[in-house]
PDB file of C-alpha atoms in Angstrom:
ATOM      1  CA  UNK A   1     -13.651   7.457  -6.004  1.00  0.00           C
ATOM      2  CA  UNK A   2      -9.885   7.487  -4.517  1.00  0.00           C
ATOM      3  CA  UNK A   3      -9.483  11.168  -6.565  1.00  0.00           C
ATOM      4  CA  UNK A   4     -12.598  12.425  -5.231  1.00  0.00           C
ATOM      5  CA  UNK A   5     -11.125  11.252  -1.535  1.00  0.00           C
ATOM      6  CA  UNK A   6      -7.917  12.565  -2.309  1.00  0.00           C
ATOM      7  CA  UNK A   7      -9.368  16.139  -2.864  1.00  0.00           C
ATOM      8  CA  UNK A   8     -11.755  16.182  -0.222  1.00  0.00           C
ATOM      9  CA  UNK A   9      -8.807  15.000   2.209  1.00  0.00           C
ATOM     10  CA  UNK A  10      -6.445  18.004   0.795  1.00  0.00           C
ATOM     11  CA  UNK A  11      -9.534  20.513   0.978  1.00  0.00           C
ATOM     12  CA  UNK A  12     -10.037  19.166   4.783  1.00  0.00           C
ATOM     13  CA  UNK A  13      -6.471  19.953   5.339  1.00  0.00           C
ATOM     14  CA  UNK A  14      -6.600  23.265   3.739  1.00  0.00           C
ATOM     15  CA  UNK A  15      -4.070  22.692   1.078  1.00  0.00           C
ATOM     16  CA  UNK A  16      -3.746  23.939  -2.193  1.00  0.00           C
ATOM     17  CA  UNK A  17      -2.455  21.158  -4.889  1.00  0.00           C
ATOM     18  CA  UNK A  18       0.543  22.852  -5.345  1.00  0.00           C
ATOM     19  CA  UNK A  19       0.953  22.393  -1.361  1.00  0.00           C
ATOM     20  CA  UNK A  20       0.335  18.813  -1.510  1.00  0.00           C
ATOM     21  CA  UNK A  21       2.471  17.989  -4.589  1.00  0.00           C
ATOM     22  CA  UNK A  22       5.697  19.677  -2.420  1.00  0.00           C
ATOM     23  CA  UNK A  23       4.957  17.736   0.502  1.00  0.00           C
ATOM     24  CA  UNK A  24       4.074  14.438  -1.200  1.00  0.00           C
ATOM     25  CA  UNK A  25       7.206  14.793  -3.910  1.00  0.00           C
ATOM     26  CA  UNK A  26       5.466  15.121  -7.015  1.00  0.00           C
ATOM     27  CA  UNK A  27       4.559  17.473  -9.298  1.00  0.00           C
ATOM     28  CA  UNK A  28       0.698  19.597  -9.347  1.00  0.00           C
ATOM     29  CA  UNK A  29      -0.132  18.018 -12.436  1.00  0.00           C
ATOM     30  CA  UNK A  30       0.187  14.511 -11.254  1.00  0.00           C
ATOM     31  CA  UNK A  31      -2.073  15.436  -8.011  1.00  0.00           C
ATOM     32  CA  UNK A  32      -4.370  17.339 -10.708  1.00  0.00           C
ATOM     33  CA  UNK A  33      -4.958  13.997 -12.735  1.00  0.00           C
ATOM     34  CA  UNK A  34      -5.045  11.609  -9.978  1.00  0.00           C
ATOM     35  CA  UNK A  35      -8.089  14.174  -8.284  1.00  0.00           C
ATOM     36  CA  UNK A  36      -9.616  14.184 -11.467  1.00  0.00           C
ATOM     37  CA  UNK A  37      -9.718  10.222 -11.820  1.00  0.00           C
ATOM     38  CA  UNK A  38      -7.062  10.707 -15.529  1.00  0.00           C
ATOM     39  CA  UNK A  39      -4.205   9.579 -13.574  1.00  0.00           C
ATOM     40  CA  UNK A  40      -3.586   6.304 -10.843  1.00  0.00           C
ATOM     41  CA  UNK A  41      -0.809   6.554  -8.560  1.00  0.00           C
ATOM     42  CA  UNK A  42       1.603   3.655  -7.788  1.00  0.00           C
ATOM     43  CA  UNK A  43       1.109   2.537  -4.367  1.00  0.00           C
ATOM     44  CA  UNK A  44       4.202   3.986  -3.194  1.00  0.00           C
ATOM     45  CA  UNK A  45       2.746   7.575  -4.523  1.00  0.00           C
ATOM     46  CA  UNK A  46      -0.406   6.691  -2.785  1.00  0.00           C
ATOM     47  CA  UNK A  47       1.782   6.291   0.555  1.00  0.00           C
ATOM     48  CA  UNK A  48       3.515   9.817   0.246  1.00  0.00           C
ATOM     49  CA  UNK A  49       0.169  11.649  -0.447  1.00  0.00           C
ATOM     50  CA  UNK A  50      -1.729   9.850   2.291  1.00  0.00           C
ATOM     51  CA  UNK A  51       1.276  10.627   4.526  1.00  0.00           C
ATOM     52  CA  UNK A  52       1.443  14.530   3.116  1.00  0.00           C
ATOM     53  CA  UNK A  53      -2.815  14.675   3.931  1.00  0.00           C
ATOM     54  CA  UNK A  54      -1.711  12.706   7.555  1.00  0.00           C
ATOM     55  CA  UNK A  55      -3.603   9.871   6.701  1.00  0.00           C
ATOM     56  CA  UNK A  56      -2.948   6.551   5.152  1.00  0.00           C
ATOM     57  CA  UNK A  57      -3.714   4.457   2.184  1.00  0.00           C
ATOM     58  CA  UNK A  58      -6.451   2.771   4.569  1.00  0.00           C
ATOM     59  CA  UNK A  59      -8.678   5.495   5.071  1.00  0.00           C
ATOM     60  CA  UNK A  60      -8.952   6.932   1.329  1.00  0.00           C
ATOM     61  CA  UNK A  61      -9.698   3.766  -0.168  1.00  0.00           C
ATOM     62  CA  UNK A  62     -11.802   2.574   2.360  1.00  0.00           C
ATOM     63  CA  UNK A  63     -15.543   1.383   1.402  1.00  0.00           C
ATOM     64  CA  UNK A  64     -17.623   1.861   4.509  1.00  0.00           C
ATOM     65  CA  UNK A  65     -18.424  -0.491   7.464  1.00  0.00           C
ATOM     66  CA  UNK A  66     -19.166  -4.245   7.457  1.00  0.00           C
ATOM     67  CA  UNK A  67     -20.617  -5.288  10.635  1.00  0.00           C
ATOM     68  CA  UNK A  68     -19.092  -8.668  10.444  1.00  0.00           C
ATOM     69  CA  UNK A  69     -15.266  -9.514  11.263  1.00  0.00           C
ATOM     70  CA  UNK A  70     -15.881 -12.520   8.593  1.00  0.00           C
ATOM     71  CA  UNK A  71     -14.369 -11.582   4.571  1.00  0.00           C
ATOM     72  CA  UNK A  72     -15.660 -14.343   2.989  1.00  0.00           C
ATOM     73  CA  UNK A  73     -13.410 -15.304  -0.470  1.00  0.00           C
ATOM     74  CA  UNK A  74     -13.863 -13.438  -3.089  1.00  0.00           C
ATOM     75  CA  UNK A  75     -15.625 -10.148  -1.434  1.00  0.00           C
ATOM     76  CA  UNK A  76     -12.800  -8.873  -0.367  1.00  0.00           C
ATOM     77  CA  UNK A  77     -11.945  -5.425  -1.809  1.00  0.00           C
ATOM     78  CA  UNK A  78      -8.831  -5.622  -4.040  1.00  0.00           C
ATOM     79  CA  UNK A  79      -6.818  -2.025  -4.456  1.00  0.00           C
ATOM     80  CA  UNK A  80      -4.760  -2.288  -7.694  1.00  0.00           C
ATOM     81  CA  UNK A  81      -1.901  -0.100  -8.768  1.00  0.00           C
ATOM     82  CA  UNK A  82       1.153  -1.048 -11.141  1.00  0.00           C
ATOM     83  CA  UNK A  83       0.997  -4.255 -11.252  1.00  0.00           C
ATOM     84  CA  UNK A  84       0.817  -4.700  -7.753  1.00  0.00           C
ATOM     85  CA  UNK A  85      -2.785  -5.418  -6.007  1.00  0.00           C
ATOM     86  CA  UNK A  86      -3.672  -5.916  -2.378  1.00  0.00           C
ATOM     87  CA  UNK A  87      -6.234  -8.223  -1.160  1.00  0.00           C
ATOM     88  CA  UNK A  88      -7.955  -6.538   2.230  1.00  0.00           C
ATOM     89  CA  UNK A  89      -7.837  -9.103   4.696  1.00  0.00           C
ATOM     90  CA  UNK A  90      -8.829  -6.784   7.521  1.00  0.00           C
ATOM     91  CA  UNK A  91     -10.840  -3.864   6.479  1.00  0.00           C
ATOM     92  CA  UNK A  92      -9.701  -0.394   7.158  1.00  0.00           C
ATOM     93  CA  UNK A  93     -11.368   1.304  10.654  1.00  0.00           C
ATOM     94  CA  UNK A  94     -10.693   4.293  12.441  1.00  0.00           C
ATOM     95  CA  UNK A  95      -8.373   4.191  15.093  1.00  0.00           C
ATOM     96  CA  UNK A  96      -7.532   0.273  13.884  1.00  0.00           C
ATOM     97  CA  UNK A  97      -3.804  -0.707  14.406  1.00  0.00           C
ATOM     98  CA  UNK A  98      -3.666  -3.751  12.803  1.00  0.00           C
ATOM     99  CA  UNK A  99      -3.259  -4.090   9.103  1.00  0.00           C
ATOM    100  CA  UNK A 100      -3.308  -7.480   6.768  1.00  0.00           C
ATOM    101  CA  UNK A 101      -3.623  -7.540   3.271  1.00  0.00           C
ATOM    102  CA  UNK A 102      -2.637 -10.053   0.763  1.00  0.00           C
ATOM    103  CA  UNK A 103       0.086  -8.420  -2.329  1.00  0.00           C
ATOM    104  CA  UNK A 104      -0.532  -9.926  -5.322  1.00  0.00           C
ATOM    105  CA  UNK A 105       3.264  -9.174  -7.547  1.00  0.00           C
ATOM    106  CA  UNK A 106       2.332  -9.519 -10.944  1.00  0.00           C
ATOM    107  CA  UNK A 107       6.002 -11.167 -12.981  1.00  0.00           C
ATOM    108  CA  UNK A 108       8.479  -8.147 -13.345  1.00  0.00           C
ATOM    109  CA  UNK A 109       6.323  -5.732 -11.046  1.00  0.00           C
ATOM    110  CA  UNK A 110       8.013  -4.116  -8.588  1.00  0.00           C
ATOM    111  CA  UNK A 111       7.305  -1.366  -5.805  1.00  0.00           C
ATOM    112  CA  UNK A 112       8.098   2.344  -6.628  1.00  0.00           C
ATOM    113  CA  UNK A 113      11.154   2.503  -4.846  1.00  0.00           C
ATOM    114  CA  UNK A 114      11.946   2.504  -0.978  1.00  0.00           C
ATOM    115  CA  UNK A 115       9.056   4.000   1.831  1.00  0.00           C
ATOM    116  CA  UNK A 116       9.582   4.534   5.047  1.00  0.00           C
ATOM    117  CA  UNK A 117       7.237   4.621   7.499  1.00  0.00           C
ATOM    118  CA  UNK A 118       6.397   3.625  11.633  1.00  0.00           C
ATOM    119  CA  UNK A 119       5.680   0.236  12.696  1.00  0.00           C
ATOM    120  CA  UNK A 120       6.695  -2.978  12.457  1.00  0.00           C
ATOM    121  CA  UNK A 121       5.720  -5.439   9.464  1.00  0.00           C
ATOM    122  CA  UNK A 122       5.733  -9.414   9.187  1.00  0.00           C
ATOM    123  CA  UNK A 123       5.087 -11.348   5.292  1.00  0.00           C
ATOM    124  CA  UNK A 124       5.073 -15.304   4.710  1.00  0.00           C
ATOM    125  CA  UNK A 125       5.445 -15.987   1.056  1.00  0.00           C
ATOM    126  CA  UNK A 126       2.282 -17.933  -0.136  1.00  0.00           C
ATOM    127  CA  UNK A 127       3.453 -18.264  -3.400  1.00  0.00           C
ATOM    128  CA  UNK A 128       5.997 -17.051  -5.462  1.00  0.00           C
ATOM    129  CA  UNK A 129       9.307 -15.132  -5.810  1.00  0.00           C
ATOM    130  CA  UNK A 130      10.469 -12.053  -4.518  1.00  0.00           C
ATOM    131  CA  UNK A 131      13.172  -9.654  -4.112  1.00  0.00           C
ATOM    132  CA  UNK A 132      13.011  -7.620  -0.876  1.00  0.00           C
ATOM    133  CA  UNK A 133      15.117  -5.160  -0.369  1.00  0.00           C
ATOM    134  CA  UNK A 134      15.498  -3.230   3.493  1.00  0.00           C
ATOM    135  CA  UNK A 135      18.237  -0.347   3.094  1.00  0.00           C
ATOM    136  CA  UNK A 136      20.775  -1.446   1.351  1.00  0.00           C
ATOM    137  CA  UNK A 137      20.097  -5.644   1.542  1.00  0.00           C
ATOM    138  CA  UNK A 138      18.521  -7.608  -1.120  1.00  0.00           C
ATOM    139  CA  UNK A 139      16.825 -10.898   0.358  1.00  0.00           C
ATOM    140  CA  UNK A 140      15.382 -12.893  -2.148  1.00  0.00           C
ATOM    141  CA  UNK A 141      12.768 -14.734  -0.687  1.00  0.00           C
ATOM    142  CA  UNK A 142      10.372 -18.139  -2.333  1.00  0.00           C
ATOM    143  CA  UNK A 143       7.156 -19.990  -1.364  1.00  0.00           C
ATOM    144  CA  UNK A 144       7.178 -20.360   2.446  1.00  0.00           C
ATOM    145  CA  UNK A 145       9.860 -17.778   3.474  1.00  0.00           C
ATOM    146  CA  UNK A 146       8.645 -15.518   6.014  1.00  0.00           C
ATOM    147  CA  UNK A 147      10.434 -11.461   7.155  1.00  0.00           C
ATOM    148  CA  UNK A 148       9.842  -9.376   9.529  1.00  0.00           C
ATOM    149  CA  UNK A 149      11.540  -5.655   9.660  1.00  0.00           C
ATOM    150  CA  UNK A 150      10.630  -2.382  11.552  1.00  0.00           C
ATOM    151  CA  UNK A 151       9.258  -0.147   9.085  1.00  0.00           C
ATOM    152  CA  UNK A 152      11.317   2.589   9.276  1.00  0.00           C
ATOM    153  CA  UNK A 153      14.034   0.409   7.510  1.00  0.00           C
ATOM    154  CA  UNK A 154      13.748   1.295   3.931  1.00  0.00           C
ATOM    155  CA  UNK A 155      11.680  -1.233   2.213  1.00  0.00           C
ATOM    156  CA  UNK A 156      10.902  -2.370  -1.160  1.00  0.00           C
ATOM    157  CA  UNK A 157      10.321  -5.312  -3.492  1.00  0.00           C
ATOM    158  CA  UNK A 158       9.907  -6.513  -7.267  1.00  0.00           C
ATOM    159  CA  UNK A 159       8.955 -10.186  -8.343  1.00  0.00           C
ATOM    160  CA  UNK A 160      11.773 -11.885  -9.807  1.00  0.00           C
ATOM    161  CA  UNK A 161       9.659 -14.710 -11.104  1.00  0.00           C
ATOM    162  CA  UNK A 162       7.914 -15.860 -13.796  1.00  0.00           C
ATOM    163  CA  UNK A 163       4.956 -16.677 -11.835  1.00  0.00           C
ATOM    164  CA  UNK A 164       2.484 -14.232  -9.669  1.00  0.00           C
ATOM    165  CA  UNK A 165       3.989 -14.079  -6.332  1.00  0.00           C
ATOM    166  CA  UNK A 166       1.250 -13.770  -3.122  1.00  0.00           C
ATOM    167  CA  UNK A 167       2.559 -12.518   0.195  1.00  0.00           C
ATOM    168  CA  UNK A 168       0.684 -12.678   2.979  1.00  0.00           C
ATOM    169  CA  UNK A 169       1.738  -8.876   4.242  1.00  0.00           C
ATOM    170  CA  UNK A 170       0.605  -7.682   8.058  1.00  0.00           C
ATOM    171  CA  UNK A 171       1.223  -4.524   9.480  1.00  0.00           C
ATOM    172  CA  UNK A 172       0.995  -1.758  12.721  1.00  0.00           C
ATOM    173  CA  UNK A 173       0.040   0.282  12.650  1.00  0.00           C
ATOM    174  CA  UNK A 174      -2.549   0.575   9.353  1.00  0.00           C
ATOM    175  CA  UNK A 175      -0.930   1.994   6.845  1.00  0.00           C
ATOM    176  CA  UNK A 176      -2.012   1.179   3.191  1.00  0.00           C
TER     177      UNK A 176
END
C-alpha cells in the first residue's frame, strides 16, 4: 500500500522518479523499489520523500477514518521500518496538528541519521534506554526521562539498551 501511495502522491505532484529521488536524496532505483512494494524505506527516508511530495509520513500511511476519538489497545495501526515501529496514538487527519505515536526501539536500532523539520516535539521514556542526539548533544535518556526540543534542531536517536525501549513521542505539527 505505502508504494502504491507514494506513486500516486509523486504522479499528483507531477514528478518524474528521477525528480523525486533529487529532491528526497536518494537514488531512482530506491524510489523505483519502494513504489513497487521490493524495497521499505527507513523512517527517516520516509520523512525526506513525504517532505519532497509536500506531505508527511501521516498522510501516506494513513488507513481511512474512524469515527471514534477512542484507539482501543491493540487496534492501533503500527508503521514498522528498521527496527523502529510507531504505535498511532492519534490517527492521521487532514489539516490535524497534533501528532502522538508511541516508538517502539528495538536493542541496537537506531534512526537514519539527523531530520529536520518544523514544530516542536515532547517524549517521556516509558521504558527503556536511549540515546538522543539534538545537533551536536548526546542525552542519554532511561525509564521516566522526559525532552522536549523544537524540531528544527537536528534530531536523532538509537537504543543503547539491551531491552526494547518505548517512548511516548508527541508532535506539531503531524509529521510522521
Amino acid at each position: 500500500m505505502l508504494g502504491a501511495r507514494i506513486r500516486h502522491a509523486r504522479r499528483v505532484a507531477h514528478l518524474t522518479m528521477t525528480q523525486l529521488a533529487e529532491k528526497a536524496g536518494c537514488s531512482e532505483s530506491l524510489v523505483s523499489k519502494i513504489e513497487s512494494g521490493q524495497a521499505t524505506p527507513s523512517l527517516a527516508m520516509l520523512h525526506r520523500i513525504a517532505a519532497a511530495l509536500n506531505t508527511n509520513i501521516a498522510t501516506l500511511t494513513e488507513d481511512g477514518p474512524v469515527d471514534s476519538p477512542v484507539l482501543r489497545r491493540g487496534e492501533r495501526p503500527v508503521i514498522s521500518a528498521g527496527g523502529i515501529s510507531l504505535e498511532r496514538l492519534v490517527l492521521p487527519k487532514r489539516g490535524g496538528l497534533l501528532q502522538a505515536n508511541i516508538h517502539i526501539v528495538e536493542p541496537g536500532a537506531a534512526s537514519d541519521g539527523q531530520i529536520v523539520h518544523a514544530g516542536e516535539e515532547v517524549g517521556y521514556v516509558l521504558e527503556g534506554r536511549l540515546e538522543l542526539t539534538l545537533g551536536d548533544e548526546h542525552h542519554e535518556i532511561r525509564a521516566g526521562d522526559s525532552f522536549t526540543f523544537p524540531s528544527q534542531l537536528p534530531h536523532g536517536y538509537r537504543n543503547v539498551g539491551k531491552t526494547v525501549a518505548r517512548i511516548l513521542w508527541v508532535n506539531t505539527p503531524a509529521t510522521f
